[in-house]
């Protein structure tokens, strides 16, 4: 039933190393193959995915596809590690970086149009890269994914989508025409907070060849045992996404109605600005909620008062986690100081609510 874990840094052989032949552990490992095949199928790709040692390694590999001197367009509130990496690379002069409000479709389209016009002299088919994340981490903004991909592709841009929050069960960007999907496999795909892994899912073979070359030469490979664990996690992805999504819907509705919560973002709430888009383009709303409790002090008090919810960064595991996002200094200042991101797990929803409700009472001193 289970693929064996191949613990080997090299493979016995004397022949010329043709592409695809096993030669050395930095180029390939048989333990990667079933995971890469399964993820490609889930995302609807024709070629195998590529697993990396972390989500950020996959992101760095995808960013490297943009032509030297080209432009990368990223959401202002994309995952802060991806933004930081792109900002640092842009400072070296490798590419120009433009940030956009990903909810403002017309502004994104205009940014892509102006970049493709400006970079046309490069004569490269990846001179402009539109980077989409939807929903965004941690603001839960929802991009008009099909419209943005269609317009960006029509203008000649290359499109990468970070699909970590949605997972391929809720959203498949390659079906809309995106060129590459990236994942922090650390999160829902592996699902048990026990590995750090990433993946790129290219739609086509030529782009896969470039990414594979990058991974082999830069060396950001995954350990075989970790990938084996990720494949095990993938087997229960559907159950975990379903249960955590149901829990999140119930909790978001109650949080939105709670007097200590000033704002709630969850695409499953009918009043959420991203609800209509998410309902049209996703098969569910995910299990991440962002609430604003108004101040650093209130957010810290809430996190400290929880007993069942664990104060920790990361998301997408079976257990519920929460954190005040601005404790990370790299988080943009436009993320409110009192924003708490909740990653809803698969525990009993009433247990989760009781803990949150008691913690919120501690914040407000029982004044509801
Ligand atoms: C949306 C998103 N993309 C990418 C990453 C980076 O992945 P990793 O931590 O596996 O390097 C994260 C991590 O939090 C994330 O939330």
Coordinates of C-alpha atoms and ligand atoms in Angstrom, one line a residue:
X1 CA 0.0 0.0 0.0
X2 CA 2.7 2.5 0.9
X3 CA 5.7 3.5 -1.1
X4 CA 9.0 2.8 0.7
X5 CA 11.1 5.6 2.0
X6 CA 14.3 5.6 0.0
X7 CA 17.2 6.8 2.1
X8 CA 20.0 7.1 -0.4
X9 CA 22.2 10.0 -1.5
X10 CA 23.2 8.2 -4.7
X11 CA 22.1 5.5 -7.1
X12 CA 24.3 2.7 -8.5
X13 CA 25.0 3.1 -12.1
X14 CA 27.8 3.8 -14.7
X15 CA 25.9 5.1 -17.7
X16 CA 25.5 8.6 -19.0
X17 CA 23.1 10.6 -16.8
X18 CA 20.2 11.1 -19.1
X19 CA 17.4 13.4 -18.0
X20 CA 15.1 11.4 -15.6
X21 CA 17.6 8.7 -14.9
X22 CA 18.4 8.3 -11.2
X23 CA 21.9 9.4 -10.5
X24 CA 22.2 11.5 -7.3
X25 CA 19.9 12.3 -4.4
X26 CA 19.8 16.1 -5.2
X27 CA 18.3 15.3 -8.7
X28 CA 15.6 12.8 -7.7
X29 CA 14.3 10.4 -5.1
X30 CA 11.7 7.7 -5.6
X31 CA 9.9 8.8 -2.4
X32 CA 9.1 12.2 -4.0
X33 CA 7.4 10.7 -7.1
X34 CA 4.0 9.5 -5.6
X35 CA 3.5 12.8 -3.8
X36 CA 4.4 14.9 -6.9
X37 CA 2.0 12.8 -9.0
X38 CA -0.8 13.1 -6.5
X39 CA -0.5 16.8 -6.1
X40 CA -0.3 17.4 -9.9
X41 CA -3.5 15.4 -10.3
X42 CA -5.3 17.3 -7.6
X43 CA -4.3 20.6 -9.2
X44 CA -5.2 19.3 -12.7
X45 CA -1.6 19.5 -14.1
X46 CA -0.4 17.3 -17.0
X47 CA 3.2 17.0 -15.6
X48 CA 4.3 16.0 -12.1
X49 CA 4.7 18.7 -9.4
X50 CA 8.0 19.4 -7.7
X51 CA 8.5 19.1 -4.0
X52 CA 10.9 21.4 -2.2
X53 CA 12.4 21.7 1.3
X54 CA 9.9 24.5 2.2
X55 CA 7.2 26.7 0.8
X56 CA 9.6 29.6 0.5
X57 CA 12.1 27.4 -1.4
X58 CA 9.3 26.7 -3.9
X59 CA 8.4 30.4 -4.0
X60 CA 12.1 31.4 -4.6
X61 CA 12.2 28.9 -7.5
X62 CA 9.0 30.2 -9.1
X63 CA 10.2 33.9 -8.7
X64 CA 13.4 32.9 -10.5
X65 CA 11.4 32.2 -13.6
X66 CA 10.9 36.0 -14.3
X67 CA 13.3 37.3 -16.9
X68 CA 16.3 39.4 -15.6
X69 CA 15.2 43.0 -15.7
X70 CA 11.5 42.0 -15.7
X71 CA 8.7 43.0 -13.3
X72 CA 7.0 41.0 -10.6
X73 CA 3.5 42.3 -9.5
X74 CA 2.5 41.0 -6.0
X75 CA -0.4 41.6 -3.6
X76 CA 0.4 44.1 -0.9
X77 CA -0.8 41.5 1.6
X78 CA 0.8 38.4 0.1
X79 CA 2.4 36.1 2.6
X80 CA 5.1 38.3 4.2
X81 CA 7.9 35.8 3.6
X82 CA 7.2 35.8 -0.1
X83 CA 7.0 39.6 -0.1
X84 CA 10.2 40.0 1.9
X85 CA 12.1 37.6 -0.5
X86 CA 10.8 39.5 -3.5
X87 CA 11.7 42.9 -2.0
X88 CA 15.2 41.8 -1.2
X89 CA 15.7 40.4 -4.7
X90 CA 14.3 43.5 -6.2
X91 CA 16.8 45.6 -4.3
X92 CA 19.6 43.7 -6.0
X93 CA 18.2 44.9 -9.4
X94 CA 17.3 41.4 -10.5
X95 CA 13.7 42.5 -11.2
X96 CA 11.3 45.4 -10.5
X97 CA 8.6 44.8 -7.8
X98 CA 5.2 46.4 -7.9
X99 CA 2.7 45.8 -5.2
X100 CA -1.1 46.0 -5.8
X101 CA -4.4 45.7 -3.9
X102 CA -5.3 42.3 -5.2
X103 CA -9.0 42.9 -4.5
X104 CA -9.0 45.9 -6.9
X105 CA -9.2 44.0 -10.2
X106 CA -9.0 47.1 -12.4
X107 CA -5.8 48.3 -10.6
X108 CA -4.2 44.9 -11.0
X109 CA -5.1 44.8 -14.7
X110 CA -3.7 48.3 -15.2
X111 CA -0.4 47.4 -13.4
X112 CA 0.0 44.3 -15.6
X113 CA -0.7 46.3 -18.8
X114 CA 1.7 49.0 -17.9
X115 CA 4.5 46.5 -17.0
X116 CA 4.0 44.4 -20.1
X117 CA 4.3 47.5 -22.2
X118 CA 7.3 48.8 -20.4
X119 CA 9.1 45.4 -20.5
X120 CA 8.2 44.5 -24.1
X121 CA 11.7 45.4 -25.3
X122 CA 13.1 42.5 -23.3
X123 CA 11.4 40.2 -25.9
X124 CA 11.0 37.5 -23.2
X125 CA 7.9 35.4 -22.6
X126 CA 8.3 35.8 -18.8
X127 CA 9.2 39.5 -18.6
X128 CA 6.2 40.2 -16.4
X129 CA 5.0 37.9 -13.6
X130 CA 1.7 38.4 -11.9
X131 CA 1.8 36.8 -8.4
X132 CA -1.6 36.0 -7.0
X133 CA -2.5 34.8 -3.6
X134 CA -6.2 34.2 -2.8
X135 CA -7.4 34.3 -0.1
X136 CA -4.4 36.3 1.2
X137 CA -2.4 35.7 4.3
X138 CA -3.4 37.2 6.8
X139 CA -6.0 39.7 5.5
X140 CA -8.3 37.0 3.8
X141 CA -8.7 39.2 0.7
X142 CA -10.2 37.4 -2.3
X143 CA -8.9 38.1 -5.8
X144 CA -11.1 37.7 -8.9
X145 CA -8.9 34.8 -9.9
X146 CA -10.4 33.8 -13.3
X147 CA -10.6 37.4 -14.5
X148 CA -7.1 38.3 -13.4
X149 CA -5.5 35.2 -14.9
X150 CA -7.4 35.7 -18.2
X151 CA -6.5 39.4 -18.6
X152 CA -2.9 38.9 -17.5
X153 CA -2.3 36.0 -19.9
X154 CA -3.9 38.0 -22.7
X155 CA -1.4 40.8 -22.0
X156 CA 1.5 38.3 -22.1
X157 CA 2.2 38.0 -18.4
X158 CA 3.3 34.9 -16.7
X159 CA 0.9 33.9 -13.8
X160 CA 1.8 32.2 -10.5
X161 CA -0.8 31.5 -7.8
X162 CA -0.1 30.7 -4.2
X163 CA -2.9 28.2 -3.4
X164 CA -1.9 27.4 0.1
X165 CA -5.0 28.7 1.9
X166 CA -7.5 27.2 -0.5
X167 CA -5.8 23.8 -1.4
X168 CA -6.6 22.2 -4.7
X169 CA -9.8 20.8 -3.2
X170 CA -11.4 24.3 -3.1
X171 CA -9.6 26.1 -5.9
X172 CA -7.7 25.0 -9.0
X173 CA -5.9 28.0 -10.6
X174 CA -4.4 26.0 -13.5
X175 CA -8.0 25.4 -14.8
X176 CA -8.2 29.2 -15.2
X177 CA -5.0 29.3 -17.1
X178 CA -2.3 30.0 -14.5
X179 CA 1.2 28.9 -15.4
X180 CA 2.4 27.7 -12.0
X181 CA 0.7 27.0 -8.6
X182 CA 2.8 27.1 -5.5
X183 CA 2.1 25.6 -2.0
X184 CA 3.4 25.7 1.4
X185 CA 3.0 21.9 1.8
X186 CA 3.7 22.5 5.5
X187 CA 0.1 23.7 5.9
X188 CA -3.0 21.8 4.7
X189 CA -1.4 19.3 2.3
X190 CA 0.7 17.7 5.0
X191 CA -1.8 18.8 7.6
X192 CA -0.2 17.7 10.9
X193 CA 2.3 20.5 11.8
X194 CA 5.1 18.0 11.6
X195 CA 7.0 18.9 8.4
X196 CA 8.2 22.0 6.5
X197 CA 7.8 21.4 2.8
X198 CA 6.8 23.3 -0.4
X199 CA 5.8 22.5 -3.9
X200 CA 5.5 24.1 -7.4
X201 CA 2.9 22.7 -9.7
X202 CA 3.7 23.8 -13.3
X203 CA 1.0 23.4 -15.9
X204 CA 3.4 22.4 -18.7
X205 CA 6.7 20.5 -19.3
X206 CA 9.0 23.4 -20.4
X207 CA 8.4 25.3 -17.2
X208 CA 8.8 22.2 -15.2
X209 CA 12.2 21.6 -16.8
X210 CA 13.3 25.1 -15.7
X211 CA 12.0 24.6 -12.2
X212 CA 13.6 21.1 -11.9
X213 CA 16.9 22.5 -13.1
X214 CA 16.7 25.3 -10.5
X215 CA 15.9 22.8 -7.7
X216 CA 18.7 20.5 -8.7
X217 CA 21.3 23.3 -8.9
X218 CA 20.1 25.5 -6.0
X219 CA 19.6 22.4 -4.0
X220 CA 16.4 23.2 -2.0
X221 CA 15.3 19.6 -1.9
X222 CA 13.1 17.8 0.5
X223 CA 14.0 14.9 2.9
X224 CA 12.4 11.6 1.8
X225 CA 10.9 10.9 5.2
X226 CA 9.2 14.4 5.2
X227 CA 7.7 13.8 1.8
X228 CA 6.4 10.3 2.9
X229 CA 4.7 12.1 5.8
X230 CA 3.2 14.6 3.4
X231 CA 1.8 11.9 1.2
X232 CA 0.2 10.3 4.3
X233 CA -1.3 13.6 5.2
X234 CA -2.7 14.1 1.7
X235 CA -4.8 10.9 2.1
X236 CA -7.0 12.7 4.6
X237 CA -6.9 16.2 3.0
X238 CA -10.6 15.9 1.9
X239 CA -11.8 15.0 5.4
X240 CA -9.7 17.7 7.1
X241 CA -10.7 20.4 4.7
X242 CA -14.3 19.5 5.1
X243 CA -14.4 19.4 8.9
X244 CA -12.2 22.5 9.5
X245 CA -14.2 24.4 6.9
X246 CA -17.5 23.6 8.7
X247 CA -16.0 24.6 12.0
X248 CA -14.7 27.8 10.6
X249 CA -18.1 28.8 9.1
X250 CA -19.8 28.4 12.5
X251 CA -17.0 30.2 14.4
X252 CA -16.8 33.1 11.9
X253 CA -20.5 33.7 12.2
X254 CA -20.3 33.8 16.0
X255 CA -17.2 35.9 16.1
X256 CA -18.7 38.4 13.6
X257 CA -21.7 38.8 16.1
X258 CA -19.5 39.2 19.2
X259 CA -19.2 42.7 20.7
X260 CA -15.5 42.4 21.4
X261 CA -14.7 41.7 17.8
X262 CA -14.5 44.9 15.7
X263 CA -14.1 43.2 12.3
X264 CA -14.2 39.7 11.0
X265 CA -12.8 38.5 7.6
X266 CA -13.9 35.1 6.4
X267 CA -15.0 34.6 2.8
X268 CA -17.9 32.3 3.9
X269 CA -19.7 35.2 5.6
X270 CA -22.4 36.6 3.3
X271 CA -21.4 40.2 4.3
X272 CA -17.7 39.6 3.6
X273 CA -16.3 41.7 0.7
X274 CA -14.9 38.5 -0.9
X275 CA -18.0 36.4 -0.4
X276 CA -19.4 36.7 -3.9
X277 CA -16.1 36.0 -5.6
X278 CA -15.2 33.1 -3.4
X279 CA -18.7 31.5 -3.9
X280 CA -18.2 31.8 -7.6
X281 CA -14.7 30.5 -7.9
X282 CA -14.1 28.2 -4.9
X283 CA -15.7 25.0 -3.8
X284 CA -15.7 26.1 -0.1
X285 CA -14.3 29.0 1.9
X286 CA -11.4 27.4 3.7
X287 CA -10.7 27.5 7.5
X288 CA -8.7 30.6 8.2
X289 CA -10.4 33.6 9.9
X290 CA -9.0 37.0 10.6
X291 CA -10.5 39.1 13.4
X292 CA -9.6 42.6 14.6
X293 CA -10.0 43.1 18.3
X294 CA -8.9 46.7 18.1
X295 CA -5.5 46.9 19.8
X296 CA -2.2 45.0 20.4
X297 CA -3.2 44.7 24.1
X298 CA -6.6 43.2 23.4
X299 CA -5.1 40.8 20.8
X300 CA -2.3 39.6 23.1
X301 CA -4.8 39.2 26.0
X302 CA -7.1 37.1 23.8
X303 CA -4.3 34.8 22.6
X304 CA -3.0 34.5 26.2
X305 CA -6.4 33.6 27.6
X306 CA -7.1 30.7 25.2
X307 CA -6.6 27.2 26.6
X308 CA -7.7 24.9 23.8
X309 CA -6.4 27.1 21.0
X310 CA -2.7 27.0 20.8
X311 CA -0.7 30.3 20.5
X312 CA 1.6 29.6 17.5
X313 CA 2.3 30.7 14.0
X314 CA 1.5 28.5 11.0
X315 CA -1.8 27.1 9.9
X316 CA -3.5 24.2 8.2
X317 CA -2.9 21.6 10.8
X318 CA -5.5 19.4 12.6
X319 CA -5.2 21.5 15.7
X320 CA -6.5 25.1 16.1
X321 CA -3.9 27.8 16.3
X322 CA -4.1 31.6 16.7
X323 CA -1.7 34.5 16.7
X324 CA -1.5 38.3 16.5
X325 CA 0.1 38.8 13.1
X326 CA 1.9 42.1 13.8
X327 CA 4.1 40.3 16.3
X328 CA 6.1 39.5 13.1
X329 CA 7.9 42.8 12.3
X330 CA 8.0 42.0 8.6
X331 CA 4.2 42.1 8.4
X332 CA 3.1 45.2 6.5
X333 CA 1.8 48.2 8.6
X334 CA -1.5 48.1 6.8
X335 CA -2.3 44.8 8.7
X336 CA -4.1 46.1 11.9
X337 CA -2.1 45.8 15.2
X338 CA -5.1 44.0 16.7
X339 CA -5.5 41.5 13.9
X340 CA -5.6 37.9 15.2
X341 CA -5.4 35.1 12.6
X342 CA -7.2 31.9 13.5
X343 CA -6.4 28.6 11.8
X344 CA -9.4 26.5 12.6
X345 CA -8.7 22.8 13.2
X346 CA -10.8 19.7 13.3
X347 CA -11.7 19.6 17.0
X348 CA -15.2 19.7 18.4
X349 CA -16.6 23.1 17.3
X350 CA -18.4 23.7 20.6
X351 CA -15.2 23.2 22.5
X352 CA -13.4 25.7 20.2
X353 CA -16.2 28.2 20.7
X354 CA -16.4 27.9 24.5
X355 CA -12.6 28.5 24.7
X356 CA -12.8 31.5 22.4
X357 CA -15.9 33.0 24.1
X358 CA -14.3 32.7 27.6
X359 CA -11.0 34.2 26.2
X360 CA -13.0 37.1 24.6
X361 CA -14.7 37.7 27.9
X362 CA -11.3 37.9 29.6
X363 CA -10.3 40.6 27.1
X364 CA -13.4 42.7 27.7
X365 CA -13.4 42.1 31.4
X366 CA -16.8 40.4 31.1
X367 CA -18.4 43.5 29.6
X368 CA -20.2 42.1 26.5
Ligands
LIG1 C1 0.3 31.5 1.9 C2 1.7 31.0 2.3 N1 2.6 30.8 1.3 C3 3.9 30.3 1.6 C4 4.3 30.1 2.9 C5 5.7 29.7 3.2 O1 5.8 28.3 3.4 P1 6.9 27.6 4.3 O2 6.7 28.1 5.7 O3 6.5 26.2 4.2 O4 8.2 28.0 3.8 C6 3.4 30.3 3.9 C7 3.8 30.1 5.3 O5 3.2 30.6 6.3 C8 2.1 30.8 3.6 O6 1.2 31.0 4.6

